[in-house]
XYZ file of C-alpha atoms in Angstrom:
734
model
C 107.299 64.280 119.874
C 107.534 62.480 116.544
C 106.084 64.602 113.790
C 106.296 63.267 110.257
C 106.580 66.160 107.839
C 106.659 65.377 104.140
C 108.350 68.495 102.787
C 111.761 69.381 101.346
C 114.260 69.935 104.086
C 117.121 71.427 102.119
C 116.478 74.777 100.569
C 117.903 78.227 100.840
C 115.705 79.902 103.404
C 115.536 83.661 103.641
C 113.497 84.782 106.613
C 111.451 87.859 105.952
C 112.176 90.766 108.327
C 109.750 91.141 111.191
C 108.423 94.653 111.672
C 107.661 95.687 115.193
C 104.960 97.925 113.779
C 103.680 97.552 110.254
C 105.612 100.626 109.098
C 109.313 101.342 108.764
C 110.737 101.529 112.254
C 114.197 102.140 113.658
C 114.603 98.412 114.144
C 112.965 95.330 112.670
C 113.487 91.717 113.533
C 114.373 89.206 110.866
C 117.187 86.934 109.835
C 118.483 84.512 107.293
C 119.309 80.816 107.179
C 121.842 79.345 104.744
C 123.093 75.927 103.743
C 126.821 75.664 103.357
C 128.342 72.465 101.973
C 131.306 71.465 104.130
C 134.133 70.118 101.965
C 135.169 66.588 102.947
C 138.769 67.368 102.086
C 140.977 66.141 104.908
C 143.656 68.548 106.079
C 145.009 66.505 108.964
C 144.504 64.202 111.948
C 144.616 65.254 115.587
C 143.900 63.124 118.641
C 141.763 60.655 116.708
C 139.818 63.400 114.962
C 139.797 63.903 111.204
C 140.103 67.616 110.444
C 138.386 68.945 107.310
C 139.131 72.000 105.245
C 137.455 75.203 106.441
C 134.712 76.916 104.454
C 133.789 80.582 104.101
C 130.236 81.811 104.670
C 129.565 84.927 102.578
C 127.887 87.583 104.674
C 128.860 85.867 107.905
C 126.724 84.182 110.541
C 125.982 84.162 114.260
C 124.891 80.562 114.832
C 125.790 77.307 113.150
C 124.665 73.693 113.365
C 125.603 70.619 111.347
C 123.566 68.111 109.358
C 125.218 64.899 108.249
C 124.573 61.671 106.427
C 126.324 58.523 107.531
C 126.630 56.760 110.857
C 124.304 57.886 113.613
C 127.142 57.369 116.084
C 129.480 59.778 114.273
C 130.875 62.635 116.366
C 131.289 66.119 114.979
C 132.988 69.214 116.313
C 133.153 72.700 114.873
C 135.113 75.889 115.308
C 134.488 79.290 113.818
C 136.638 82.174 112.691
C 136.026 85.891 112.384
C 136.490 87.778 109.136
C 140.056 88.390 110.228
C 140.615 84.638 110.050
C 141.236 83.852 113.692
C 139.665 80.537 114.760
C 138.275 79.905 118.205
C 138.383 76.632 120.154
C 136.858 73.379 118.945
C 133.404 72.562 120.239
C 131.908 69.068 119.957
C 128.192 69.213 119.158
C 125.680 66.717 120.539
C 123.218 65.094 118.196
C 119.930 66.940 118.381
C 116.665 65.018 118.285
C 113.381 66.859 118.224
C 110.728 66.441 115.568
C 111.111 63.719 112.972
C 111.224 65.066 109.427
C 110.843 62.541 106.627
C 114.150 61.928 104.860
C 116.090 64.251 107.116
C 119.768 63.766 107.981
C 121.165 63.645 111.489
C 121.296 67.030 113.196
C 123.526 68.598 115.855
C 122.881 71.165 118.514
C 123.632 74.673 117.260
C 126.660 76.717 118.305
C 126.397 80.445 118.919
C 129.356 82.166 117.278
C 128.488 85.806 117.812
C 129.862 87.130 114.543
C 131.838 84.714 112.356
C 132.793 84.303 108.705
C 134.322 80.809 108.426
C 133.661 77.355 109.806
C 135.803 74.264 110.155
C 134.642 70.761 111.069
C 136.402 67.753 112.498
C 134.843 64.330 112.929
C 135.052 60.780 114.170
C 133.148 57.963 112.522
C 131.676 57.335 109.095
C 130.305 60.475 107.479
C 129.245 60.803 103.844
C 128.077 64.386 103.638
C 128.084 67.402 105.952
C 126.052 70.566 105.574
C 126.455 73.542 107.852
C 123.250 75.430 108.640
C 124.199 79.018 109.396
C 121.921 81.650 110.854
C 121.986 85.424 110.977
C 119.302 86.522 113.431
C 118.836 89.987 111.929
C 118.299 93.240 113.802
C 116.612 93.140 117.170
C 112.914 94.050 117.413
C 113.590 96.873 119.928
C 111.521 95.048 122.462
C 113.698 95.579 125.475
C 110.919 97.900 126.638
C 108.126 95.399 126.145
C 106.700 94.448 129.502
C 106.251 90.808 130.338
C 102.668 89.697 130.830
C 101.551 87.841 133.918
C 98.247 85.993 133.531
C 97.980 85.215 137.241
C 99.414 86.792 140.382
C 101.828 83.914 141.020
C 103.005 83.548 137.433
C 106.561 84.761 136.890
C 107.227 87.348 134.218
C 107.516 85.622 130.865
C 108.596 87.559 127.793
C 106.263 86.676 124.920
C 107.462 85.459 121.539
C 107.225 88.998 120.185
C 109.924 90.009 122.652
C 112.553 87.944 120.858
C 111.238 88.532 117.346
C 109.463 85.290 116.483
C 108.192 85.371 112.903
C 104.902 83.529 113.348
C 104.586 82.961 109.607
C 107.428 80.427 109.856
C 105.480 78.028 112.065
C 104.177 75.123 110.005
C 101.755 73.437 112.406
C 99.358 74.215 115.216
C 100.497 73.305 118.740
C 99.770 69.850 120.121
C 98.425 69.822 123.688
C 99.086 66.866 125.992
C 96.450 65.566 128.374
C 98.500 66.365 131.448
C 101.925 67.557 132.548
C 104.135 65.013 134.310
C 107.665 66.399 134.453
C 110.081 69.175 133.483
C 113.283 68.528 131.511
C 116.189 70.939 132.010
C 118.480 71.717 129.073
C 121.228 74.111 128.203
C 121.601 75.629 124.760
C 125.353 74.852 124.790
C 125.967 78.341 123.432
C 128.814 80.441 124.871
C 128.364 82.331 128.114
C 129.208 85.989 128.573
C 126.448 87.374 126.353
C 124.749 90.573 127.446
C 121.053 91.388 127.819
C 120.820 92.715 124.260
C 122.252 89.523 122.738
C 119.923 87.066 124.490
C 116.887 87.678 122.231
C 119.132 87.182 119.175
C 120.257 83.815 120.527
C 116.657 82.732 121.068
C 115.671 83.947 117.612
C 118.634 82.168 116.040
C 117.699 78.885 117.724
C 114.140 79.310 116.439
C 115.400 79.903 112.887
C 117.743 76.940 113.128
C 115.029 74.603 114.396
C 112.387 75.725 111.897
C 114.179 76.821 108.733
C 117.304 74.814 109.223
C 115.941 71.525 110.581
C 112.442 71.677 109.124
C 110.673 71.536 112.493
C 107.289 73.144 113.011
C 108.496 75.512 115.768
C 111.261 76.072 118.295
C 111.789 72.912 120.320
C 111.901 74.336 123.858
C 108.845 75.464 125.802
C 110.800 78.086 127.733
C 114.283 79.603 127.700
C 116.011 81.437 130.578
C 118.901 83.861 130.085
C 121.779 84.788 132.366
C 120.011 87.999 133.395
C 117.111 85.971 134.821
C 114.609 86.688 132.046
C 112.227 83.925 130.969
C 111.207 83.657 127.297
C 108.145 81.946 125.906
C 109.345 79.225 123.550
C 107.036 76.976 121.571
C 103.756 78.582 120.570
C 100.513 77.524 122.258
C 100.245 79.239 125.630
C 102.641 79.311 128.556
C 100.122 77.648 130.881
C 99.107 74.912 128.454
C 100.644 71.437 128.137
C 102.231 72.218 124.771
C 104.175 69.255 123.391
C 107.670 70.460 122.544
C 110.573 68.930 120.655
C 113.369 68.828 123.209
C 113.754 65.284 124.595
C 113.389 62.450 122.103
C 111.103 59.774 123.490
C 109.683 61.964 126.264
C 108.297 65.112 124.663
C 104.648 64.428 125.430
C 103.698 65.357 128.974
C 106.943 67.192 129.734
C 107.924 70.842 129.618
C 111.363 71.618 128.215
C 113.256 74.534 129.774
C 116.570 75.610 128.245
C 119.158 77.606 130.152
C 120.851 79.890 127.624
C 124.552 79.178 127.897
C 127.090 76.380 128.340
C 127.110 74.816 131.784
C 129.560 71.961 131.441
C 132.093 73.723 133.645
C 130.407 76.958 134.739
C 127.224 77.084 136.808
C 124.264 79.239 135.803
C 124.207 82.740 137.258
C 122.276 83.332 140.472
C 119.654 85.301 138.549
C 119.289 82.537 135.970
C 118.966 79.831 138.588
C 116.436 81.849 140.625
C 114.330 82.510 137.533
C 114.416 78.804 136.667
C 113.230 77.856 140.162
C 110.356 80.379 140.049
C 109.332 79.176 136.603
C 109.382 75.515 137.647
C 107.504 76.199 140.886
C 104.714 77.928 138.955
C 104.570 75.713 135.873
C 104.617 72.431 137.787
C 101.974 73.748 140.154
C 99.761 74.511 137.151
C 100.102 70.821 136.288
C 99.863 69.737 139.961
C 103.248 68.049 139.789
C 105.408 67.746 142.921
C 108.767 69.403 142.086
C 110.479 67.065 144.571
C 108.634 63.938 143.444
C 109.224 60.979 141.172
C 107.330 60.017 138.026
C 107.204 57.032 135.702
C 107.229 57.964 132.014
C 106.751 55.655 129.054
C 109.257 56.132 126.243
C 107.954 56.930 122.781
C 111.211 55.549 121.381
C 114.002 56.931 119.252
C 116.313 57.931 122.047
C 118.014 56.416 125.073
C 115.151 54.049 125.918
C 113.226 51.655 123.695
C 109.661 52.501 122.761
C 107.184 51.359 125.382
C 109.700 51.106 128.206
C 108.612 52.572 131.539
C 111.323 54.665 133.169
C 111.274 56.332 136.589
C 112.617 59.896 136.727
C 112.619 62.804 139.143
C 109.833 65.203 138.150
C 112.589 67.734 137.430
C 115.169 65.860 135.381
C 118.163 66.713 133.279
C 118.153 66.053 129.541
C 120.943 63.520 130.051
C 118.643 61.413 132.245
C 116.415 60.658 129.275
C 118.766 60.972 126.286
C 122.363 60.203 125.377
C 123.830 63.657 125.884
C 125.819 65.707 128.373
C 123.026 68.315 128.467
C 122.359 70.392 130.580
C 126.056 70.380 131.415
C 127.666 68.930 134.516
C 127.660 72.206 136.457
C 123.929 72.738 135.914
C 123.084 69.067 136.401
C 124.770 69.098 139.818
C 122.365 71.834 140.961
C 119.160 69.964 140.148
C 118.705 68.514 143.636
C 118.738 71.994 145.182
C 116.552 73.345 142.369
C 113.945 70.673 143.117
C 113.974 71.560 146.813
C 113.594 75.280 146.178
C 110.885 74.839 143.564
C 108.895 72.734 146.028
C 108.813 75.471 148.683
C 105.676 77.453 149.323
C 102.144 76.251 148.945
C 99.646 74.984 149.692
C 99.514 72.705 146.665
C 97.240 70.014 145.285
C 99.494 67.262 143.953
C 99.081 64.250 141.705
C 95.299 64.335 141.230
C 93.864 61.154 139.765
C 90.467 59.937 138.607
C 89.688 56.206 138.470
C 88.260 55.137 136.159
C 89.309 58.174 134.113
C 86.318 57.915 131.796
C 82.592 57.649 132.419
C 81.255 54.397 131.028
C 77.800 52.948 130.527
C 76.553 51.570 132.807
C 77.976 54.080 135.258
C 80.750 52.869 137.542
C 81.593 54.705 140.751
C 84.459 57.159 140.203
C 87.187 57.706 142.769
C 89.025 61.036 143.063
C 92.364 61.125 144.833
C 95.128 63.673 145.389
C 97.808 64.690 147.865
C 97.784 68.030 149.643
C 101.061 69.667 150.628
C 99.506 70.171 154.057
C 96.346 68.895 155.745
C 93.284 71.052 155.120
C 89.559 70.846 154.291
C 88.999 69.949 150.637
C 86.154 69.641 148.166
C 85.610 67.583 145.015
C 83.101 69.013 142.551
C 81.673 67.616 139.339
C 80.142 70.255 137.082
C 79.118 70.832 133.507
C 81.325 72.872 131.210
C 78.596 75.516 131.355
C 79.157 75.856 135.110
C 76.254 73.884 136.578
C 77.096 71.866 139.701
C 76.361 68.151 139.319
C 77.853 66.696 142.513
C 79.976 67.803 145.480
C 81.904 65.785 148.078
C 83.820 67.311 150.990
C 86.450 66.069 153.389
C 89.551 67.052 155.327
C 93.159 65.903 155.696
C 96.365 65.651 153.698
C 94.859 63.101 151.313
C 91.873 63.658 149.066
C 89.841 60.477 148.644
C 86.261 60.776 147.412
C 83.868 58.491 145.561
C 81.093 59.747 143.288
C 78.283 57.288 142.643
C 76.759 59.217 139.765
C 74.058 61.093 141.650
C 73.009 64.374 140.023
C 72.098 67.508 141.965
C 68.645 68.582 140.898
C 67.779 65.115 139.598
C 67.468 64.029 136.019
C 69.874 62.093 133.824
C 73.644 62.415 134.010
C 74.975 64.850 131.372
C 77.091 63.281 128.663
C 80.762 62.887 129.656
C 82.064 65.485 127.195
C 80.008 68.104 129.075
C 81.454 67.241 132.486
C 84.536 68.462 134.331
C 85.881 67.719 137.794
C 87.606 70.005 140.272
C 89.504 69.516 143.510
C 89.822 72.595 145.686
C 91.350 73.571 149.005
C 91.878 77.023 150.461
C 94.872 78.882 149.068
C 95.840 76.250 146.483
C 95.493 76.261 142.727
C 92.388 74.323 141.695
C 93.050 70.936 140.139
C 90.651 70.280 137.291
C 90.237 68.094 134.280
C 87.846 66.307 131.978
C 86.668 62.719 132.107
C 89.177 61.707 129.446
C 92.222 61.294 131.680
C 93.390 64.884 131.226
C 94.433 67.386 133.859
C 93.987 70.797 132.332
C 96.602 73.481 131.982
C 96.024 76.967 133.264
C 92.588 78.307 132.391
C 92.985 81.636 130.578
C 92.354 84.470 132.995
C 92.356 88.225 132.447
C 95.885 89.513 132.631
C 96.686 92.938 134.013
C 97.871 95.506 131.507
C 101.598 96.079 131.978
C 102.665 99.579 132.935
C 103.556 101.878 130.068
C 104.964 105.387 129.876
C 103.086 105.995 126.630
C 99.638 104.497 127.255
C 97.395 104.520 130.324
C 93.797 103.838 131.418
C 93.296 100.909 129.040
C 89.724 99.602 129.277
C 88.050 96.732 127.418
C 84.259 97.007 127.614
C 82.380 94.829 127.766
C 84.782 92.186 129.020
C 82.698 89.491 127.293
C 80.930 89.949 123.960
C 77.545 88.261 124.180
C 74.791 88.164 121.539
C 75.282 91.121 119.156
C 77.237 93.420 121.456
C 80.428 94.843 119.889
C 83.607 95.373 121.848
C 85.217 98.722 122.539
C 88.786 99.440 123.601
C 89.652 102.849 125.029
C 92.982 104.183 126.204
C 94.684 107.384 127.182
C 97.608 108.345 124.970
C 100.137 109.874 127.361
C 102.814 110.698 124.785
C 102.460 111.193 121.044
C 103.714 108.331 118.904
C 102.991 105.637 116.351
C 100.209 103.306 117.432
C 98.943 100.015 116.031
C 96.022 98.104 117.568
C 95.251 94.475 116.828
C 93.272 91.553 118.203
C 95.097 88.300 118.928
C 94.163 84.900 120.201
C 95.048 84.115 123.808
C 98.160 82.373 122.460
C 99.231 85.482 120.516
C 98.198 84.841 116.902
C 96.971 88.029 115.234
C 93.422 87.783 113.852
C 92.304 91.363 113.268
C 93.778 94.819 112.793
C 91.661 97.521 114.432
C 94.026 100.403 113.742
C 96.815 100.389 111.230
C 100.027 102.046 112.328
C 99.510 105.786 112.437
C 100.461 108.747 114.625
C 98.326 109.194 117.736
C 98.058 112.502 119.562
C 97.934 112.880 123.321
C 94.394 112.276 124.571
C 91.664 109.645 124.682
C 91.395 107.142 121.832
C 89.056 104.267 121.111
C 88.529 101.481 118.608
C 85.636 99.075 118.194
C 85.627 95.430 117.268
C 82.540 93.568 116.062
C 83.972 90.322 117.405
C 82.414 88.221 114.668
C 84.661 85.255 115.339
C 84.301 81.862 116.945
C 83.664 81.967 120.669
C 86.965 82.023 122.535
C 89.467 84.005 124.596
C 91.020 86.961 122.774
C 93.212 89.917 123.564
C 93.478 93.511 122.386
C 97.101 94.485 121.746
C 98.212 98.125 121.637
C 101.752 98.697 120.397
C 103.058 102.219 120.649
C 106.386 103.736 119.664
C 106.726 107.207 121.209
C 108.075 109.992 118.990
C 111.843 110.143 119.171
C 112.169 106.722 120.768
C 113.335 103.405 119.334
C 111.497 101.401 121.987
C 108.015 99.993 121.677
C 105.563 99.384 124.501
C 102.985 96.612 124.293
C 99.823 96.874 126.381
C 97.025 94.319 126.361
C 93.437 93.984 127.505
C 91.525 90.709 127.529
C 88.161 90.168 125.868
C 86.078 87.003 125.618
C 83.683 86.213 122.797
C 80.643 84.251 123.963
C 78.259 84.362 121.050
C 77.292 80.700 121.109
C 73.655 81.490 121.950
C 71.243 84.376 122.510
C 67.622 85.387 122.766
C 66.175 83.216 125.557
C 62.388 83.511 125.632
C 59.841 81.767 127.823
C 56.242 82.482 128.853
C 55.682 84.499 131.996
C 53.794 81.594 133.509
C 52.738 77.993 133.100
C 49.866 76.050 134.633
C 50.652 72.320 134.604
C 47.367 71.104 136.046
C 46.108 69.102 133.074
C 43.220 71.404 132.172
C 44.566 71.893 128.664
C 45.340 75.583 129.246
C 49.038 76.633 129.442
C 50.016 73.176 130.675
C 53.460 73.426 129.005
C 56.018 76.182 128.486
C 57.687 76.838 125.138
C 61.362 77.700 125.714
C 63.074 79.361 122.763
C 66.601 80.587 122.009
C 68.938 81.009 119.059
C 72.200 79.145 118.579
C 74.973 80.950 116.714
C 77.279 77.948 116.968
C 76.634 74.230 117.076
C 76.952 72.593 120.462
C 75.237 71.587 123.668
C 73.106 73.381 126.239
C 71.465 72.859 129.591
C 68.206 74.257 130.978
C 67.677 74.375 134.751
C 64.984 75.685 137.080
C 66.029 77.959 139.945
C 64.153 79.423 142.877
C 65.715 82.267 144.854
C 68.937 81.523 142.996
C 69.099 77.873 144.100
C 68.788 74.836 141.878
C 65.391 73.168 142.005
C 65.413 70.877 139.016
C 67.367 70.033 135.889
C 64.912 70.716 133.087
C 66.737 69.507 129.974
C 70.069 68.431 128.534
C 70.207 69.486 124.881
C 72.918 67.853 122.811
C 74.473 68.474 119.401
C 72.279 71.390 118.457
C 72.766 72.908 115.017
C 73.036 76.697 114.586
C 69.703 78.459 114.294
C 66.459 78.857 116.272
C 65.703 76.195 118.857
C 62.433 75.368 120.626
C 61.867 73.091 123.605
C 58.535 72.155 125.170
C 58.610 71.770 128.948
C 55.725 70.321 130.936
C 56.523 70.802 134.645
C 55.622 68.043 137.031
C 55.714 67.756 140.808
C 56.584 71.392 141.529
C 54.987 73.810 143.933
C 53.348 76.946 142.659
C 55.517 80.019 142.851
C 57.983 82.272 141.109
C 61.015 80.639 139.499
C 63.737 81.354 136.950
C 64.605 79.319 133.903
C 68.379 79.241 133.481
C 69.962 78.497 130.099
C 73.639 77.488 130.260
C 75.586 77.146 127.024
C 79.287 76.186 127.082
C 81.647 77.754 124.554
C 85.258 78.476 123.728
C 85.199 81.865 125.456
C 83.490 80.528 128.544
C 79.886 79.635 129.276
C 77.071 82.042 128.584
C 74.066 82.231 130.895
C 70.582 83.553 130.312
C 67.660 83.689 132.741
C 63.971 84.181 132.239
C 61.400 84.528 135.051
C 58.530 82.054 135.024
C 55.585 81.525 137.366
C 54.092 78.135 138.105
C 50.430 78.484 138.974
C 47.911 75.646 139.054
C 45.291 77.271 141.290
C 42.728 79.785 140.143
C 41.922 83.000 141.976
C 39.323 83.105 144.721
C 36.137 85.082 144.021
C 33.636 86.370 146.604
C 30.423 88.284 146.219
C 30.464 91.702 147.852
C 27.007 92.950 146.978
C 24.284 93.066 144.353
C 22.395 96.242 143.569
C 19.259 96.430 141.471
C 19.340 99.512 139.269
C 15.806 99.314 137.929
C 13.410 96.676 136.663
C 14.302 97.680 133.111
C 18.042 98.316 133.365
C 18.950 95.274 135.431
C 21.510 95.076 138.219
C 25.136 95.746 139.215
C 27.252 93.011 140.788
C 30.330 93.668 142.933
C 32.814 90.795 143.490
C 36.297 90.609 144.996
C 39.050 88.556 143.228
C 42.463 87.646 144.574
C 44.327 87.763 141.225
C 44.135 89.770 138.063
C 42.525 88.015 135.121
C 38.900 87.752 134.058
C 35.536 87.285 135.732
C 32.722 85.354 134.079
C 29.062 85.738 135.026
C 27.172 82.560 134.268
C 23.569 81.457 134.143
C 23.885 77.745 134.520
C 26.491 76.700 131.959
C 25.929 79.791 129.809
C 28.444 82.610 130.117
C 26.499 85.845 130.135
C 29.387 88.265 130.361
C 33.203 88.220 130.714
C 35.120 91.230 131.978
C 38.822 91.921 132.518
C 39.588 92.278 136.177
C 42.315 93.631 138.337
C 43.002 92.242 141.759
C 40.424 93.602 144.173
C 36.782 94.594 143.801
C 35.267 94.328 140.319
C 32.031 96.048 139.199
C 29.939 94.208 136.594
C 26.691 95.562 135.076
C 24.092 93.059 133.847
C 21.110 94.161 131.737
C 17.674 92.758 132.678
C 17.291 91.206 129.234
C 20.597 89.371 129.751
C 19.595 88.064 133.161
C 16.127 87.072 132.056
C 14.051 85.206 134.626
C 17.021 83.644 136.371
C 16.932 83.893 140.125
C 20.521 82.700 140.671
C 23.782 83.464 138.806
C 27.405 82.475 139.493
C 30.714 84.350 139.173
C 33.844 82.474 138.148
C 37.307 84.107 138.149
C 40.201 83.038 135.936
C 43.826 84.099 136.117
C 46.051 84.859 133.143
C 46.913 81.183 132.730
C 43.252 80.119 132.531
C 43.043 78.642 136.029
C 39.434 78.935 137.253
C 38.376 79.609 140.799
C 37.572 76.403 142.617
C 34.441 77.814 144.244
C 32.290 80.145 142.177
C 30.460 82.970 143.946
C 26.662 82.627 144.050
C 24.677 85.714 143.024
C 21.034 85.897 144.038
C 19.074 88.155 141.698
C 16.858 90.607 143.631
C 13.115 90.010 143.162
């Protein structure tokens, strides 16, 4: 990715300490980044290298990288010494290319030094100025006890950014999401091997500080990192299942996922645990993108690296960094394993591979759209087109190892085709991850799904209710505190950015606790985060519960019935609802839960009350449901309202007429088939109207009202004003 950032690159950067909880704790993550000018004083020549005078770094450092001005082709090597003055071996550093920062010098990969106090540089080529960027990662965030979160059953455990102490305030830009994933690029960090489990988070944190505060990048360059113990770390912010554009392979960052093996694998192969974790990660992440781990892909270079901009290059879908850039990364020993890694990552299934949509966009006039994909094994399959609110538009089925379906633009339920931005497509087959995307050429990343709360010795019975906040309903989080300790409760986005504090850090006794959240935020996927540090312990557990906000609309109202028979009475239905957020909506008519008709597509609605007049046509009388579907960031929201279509009036029949007396008049008994009203008429004049229930109705008529009429009629009307087709004739007794 090329990201132009107009900001000063060189400055003394002190990274503020990260608190695990927002109170003093036994351990807090932080670190510092320093610029150290490397003297260009030559102390000797050795094997074609020019050796420069060493420089001290007050306070020491754990990681170092070099920035230089001069020839791009210059080669630089570095060695470090402890406070006692003993230097280690020379290590040549590859040029590092990630994000482009305006006016920046050339940059090397960093070198992990553990604990060092001096640096010395040697070089080949023309160099005008060298600056060493040194990093102290700071204390660890005591997150060895934090449980990895798995958003889906087949997702491997991935330690979130909090696990290695990422200071989110250092990020300078929001993540960029690519339309689809095409390949994975394997790297190594070129840092020494032999680190233990406690050191790995420090290495990750140091690389983050070097990339962001040292190089001026917006975030860490890698999407994932894997340590020797087989633990996977979330790298660049934006969501582990999303196609986040990293800064790891110049010219090919967009559409690739960069995975860095922590260590140096020029001569030594990754550990069995590290390799196994890499294979599991690749199998899952490429399946999310529907990429064949054993396949080939053609990528177009964005320039700046090994290949000129615009050049199409064919790669394996799992490639080494050296395939796409002038580097030895990921080391010869790791690179030699890639063939086996591809084979192992491709095992399992079934899988939907390489889905394509041609043409990728819906044009006017509509052109038939062809959906194609490969299945890892022959099976029945289905292609569905739906709205983002969840309404089915079209479905095509077939069977075999190849999906090949053509949609001609027909719409289930009739009516016009929804606008393209409201449509999504899906390819499904039993047991495989659904392939889905929009009509913009994209193949989506993993849709956020509720993730199970990780086990905790301090917290249990965590419940988020309701799971989705609709209309004005607030959210409530309850949990059982198993052991006393410090507790802090926050709300984060699905990607992990904190947006609300529901409970500041405070002691919590054993027992049941709860917090509420009004959820007055934009519709989207969110997560409650409980962080608890038991009394007497330096470890912190993190437990989460998912909650969606779907407040985009509320308050659907519609009349109980409508009578579209053209008599001017209740011929149309007024459909009303309230929009809390601008957007689109869809109204459909259902009967017994099945689609009957698409009523309306409502586009670009502004927030506020909304009214729509619907005049039904060509529908049978009966009981239906109006369904309102409104897409939103937290998922679609659905409302239903019952409605009756009735164009026929009730039947009315005379039961009997009884004369009371010549002076008092008579009593009429009629039977009606629906509740409503009954009118007694003399010619066109309505003598009396009474409210009637279904069944026999008694109506008293005074003699003065009847007058000299010998014949009257009874007409029944239902609640929608439909009149009986045949009035009942009443003969007045003589």
